[in-house]
Short mmCIF file of C-alpha atoms in Angstrom, two decimals:
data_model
loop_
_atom_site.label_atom_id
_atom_site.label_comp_id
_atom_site.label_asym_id
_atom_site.label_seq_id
_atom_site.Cartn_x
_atom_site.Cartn_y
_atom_site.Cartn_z
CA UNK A 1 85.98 88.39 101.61
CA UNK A 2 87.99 91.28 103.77
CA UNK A 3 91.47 89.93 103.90
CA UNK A 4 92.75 93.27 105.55
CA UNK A 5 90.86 96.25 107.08
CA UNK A 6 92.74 99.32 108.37
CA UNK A 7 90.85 102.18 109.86
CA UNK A 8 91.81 105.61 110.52
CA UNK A 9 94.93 104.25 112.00
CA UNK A 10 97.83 107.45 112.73
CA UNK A 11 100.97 106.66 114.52
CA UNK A 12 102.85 109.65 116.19
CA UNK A 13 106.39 109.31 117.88
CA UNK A 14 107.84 112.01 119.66
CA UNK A 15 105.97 114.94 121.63
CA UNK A 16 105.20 118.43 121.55
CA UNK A 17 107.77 120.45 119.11
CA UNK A 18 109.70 117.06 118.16
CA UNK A 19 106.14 114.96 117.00
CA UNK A 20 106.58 113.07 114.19
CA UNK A 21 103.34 111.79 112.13
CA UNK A 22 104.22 108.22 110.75
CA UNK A 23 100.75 107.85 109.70
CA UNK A 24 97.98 110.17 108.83
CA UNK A 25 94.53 109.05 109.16
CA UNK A 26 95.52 105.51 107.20
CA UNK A 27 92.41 104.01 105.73
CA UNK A 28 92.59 100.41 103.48
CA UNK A 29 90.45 97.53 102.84
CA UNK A 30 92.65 94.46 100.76
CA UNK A 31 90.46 91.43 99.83
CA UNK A 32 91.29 88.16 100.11
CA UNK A 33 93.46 87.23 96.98
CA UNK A 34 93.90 90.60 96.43
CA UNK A 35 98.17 91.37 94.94
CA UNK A 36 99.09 94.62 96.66
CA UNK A 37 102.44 96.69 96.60
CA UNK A 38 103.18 99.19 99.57
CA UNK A 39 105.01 102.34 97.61
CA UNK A 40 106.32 104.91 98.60
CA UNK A 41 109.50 107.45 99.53
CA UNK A 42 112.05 106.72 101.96
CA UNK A 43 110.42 108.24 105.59
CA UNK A 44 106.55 108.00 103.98
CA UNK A 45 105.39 105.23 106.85
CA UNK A 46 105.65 101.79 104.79
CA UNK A 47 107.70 99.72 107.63
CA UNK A 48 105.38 101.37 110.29
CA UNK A 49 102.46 100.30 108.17
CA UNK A 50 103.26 97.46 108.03
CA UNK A 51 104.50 97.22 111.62
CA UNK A 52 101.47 98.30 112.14
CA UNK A 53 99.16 95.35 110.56
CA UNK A 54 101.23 92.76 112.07
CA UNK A 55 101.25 94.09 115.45
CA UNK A 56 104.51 94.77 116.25
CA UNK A 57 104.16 98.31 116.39
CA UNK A 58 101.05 99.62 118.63
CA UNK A 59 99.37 102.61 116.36
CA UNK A 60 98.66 105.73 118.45
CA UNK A 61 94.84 105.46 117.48
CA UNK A 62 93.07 103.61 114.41
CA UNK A 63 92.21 100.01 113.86
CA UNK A 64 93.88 96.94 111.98
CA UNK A 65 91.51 93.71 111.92
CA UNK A 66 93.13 90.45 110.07
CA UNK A 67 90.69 88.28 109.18
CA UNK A 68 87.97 89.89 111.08
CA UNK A 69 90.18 90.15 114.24
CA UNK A 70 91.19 92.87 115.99
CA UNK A 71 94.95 92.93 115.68
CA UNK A 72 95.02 94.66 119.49
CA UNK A 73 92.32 93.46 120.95
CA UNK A 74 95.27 90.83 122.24
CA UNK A 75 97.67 94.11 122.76
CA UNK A 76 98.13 93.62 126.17
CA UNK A 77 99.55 89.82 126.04
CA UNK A 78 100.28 88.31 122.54
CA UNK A 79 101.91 91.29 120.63
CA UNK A 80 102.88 90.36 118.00
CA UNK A 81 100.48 87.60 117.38
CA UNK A 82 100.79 87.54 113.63
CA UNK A 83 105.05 86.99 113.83
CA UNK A 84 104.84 83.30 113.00
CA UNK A 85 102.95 84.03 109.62
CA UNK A 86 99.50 83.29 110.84
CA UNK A 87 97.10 84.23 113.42
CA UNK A 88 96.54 82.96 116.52
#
C-alpha cells in the first residue's frame, strides 16, 4: 500500500537572477512499512523535502499525497495538517 507519493514536486525561492531551485522535478513513491533515509549534502533540499511532505512548506508546483490525500488540497486552512504526527 502507497504510504507516500511525491510527484514532480520543485520548490523555487527567490526571483529572476537570485532563483534558487530547492527541488528539481522530485519524484518518490515509499510504501507502507517501507525504512527510508533522506541523504544528501548540506544545501541539496532534504529539510525542504521534507517540509515539503508535511506541509509546512507550500512547493512551487508538484504533488505530495499521504495516505492517498492530497497534502494541499487543505492549503488554504489547515497547513500544516500533518504537525501533530498524523493526519487530519
Amino acid at each position: 500500500m502507497e504510504f507516500l507519493k511525491i510527484d514532480d514536486l520543485c520548490k523555487v525561492y527567490g526571483k529572476d537572477e537570485n532563483q534558487v531551485t530547492a527541488l528539481d522535478h522530485v519524484s518518490l513513491t515509499i510504501e507502507k512499512g517501507d525504512f527510508t533515509a533522506i541523504i544528501g549534502s548540506s544545501g541539496s533540499g532534504k529539510s525542504t523535502l521534507l517540509h515539503a511532505i508535511a506541509g509546512v512548506d507550500v512547493p512551487t508546483s508538484g504533488k505530495v499525497y499521504l495516505e492517498g490525500q492530497d497534502v494541499y488540497a487543505k492549503a488554504t486552512k489547515n497547513l500544516p495538517f500533518f504537525a501533530d504526527g498524523r493526519l487530519d
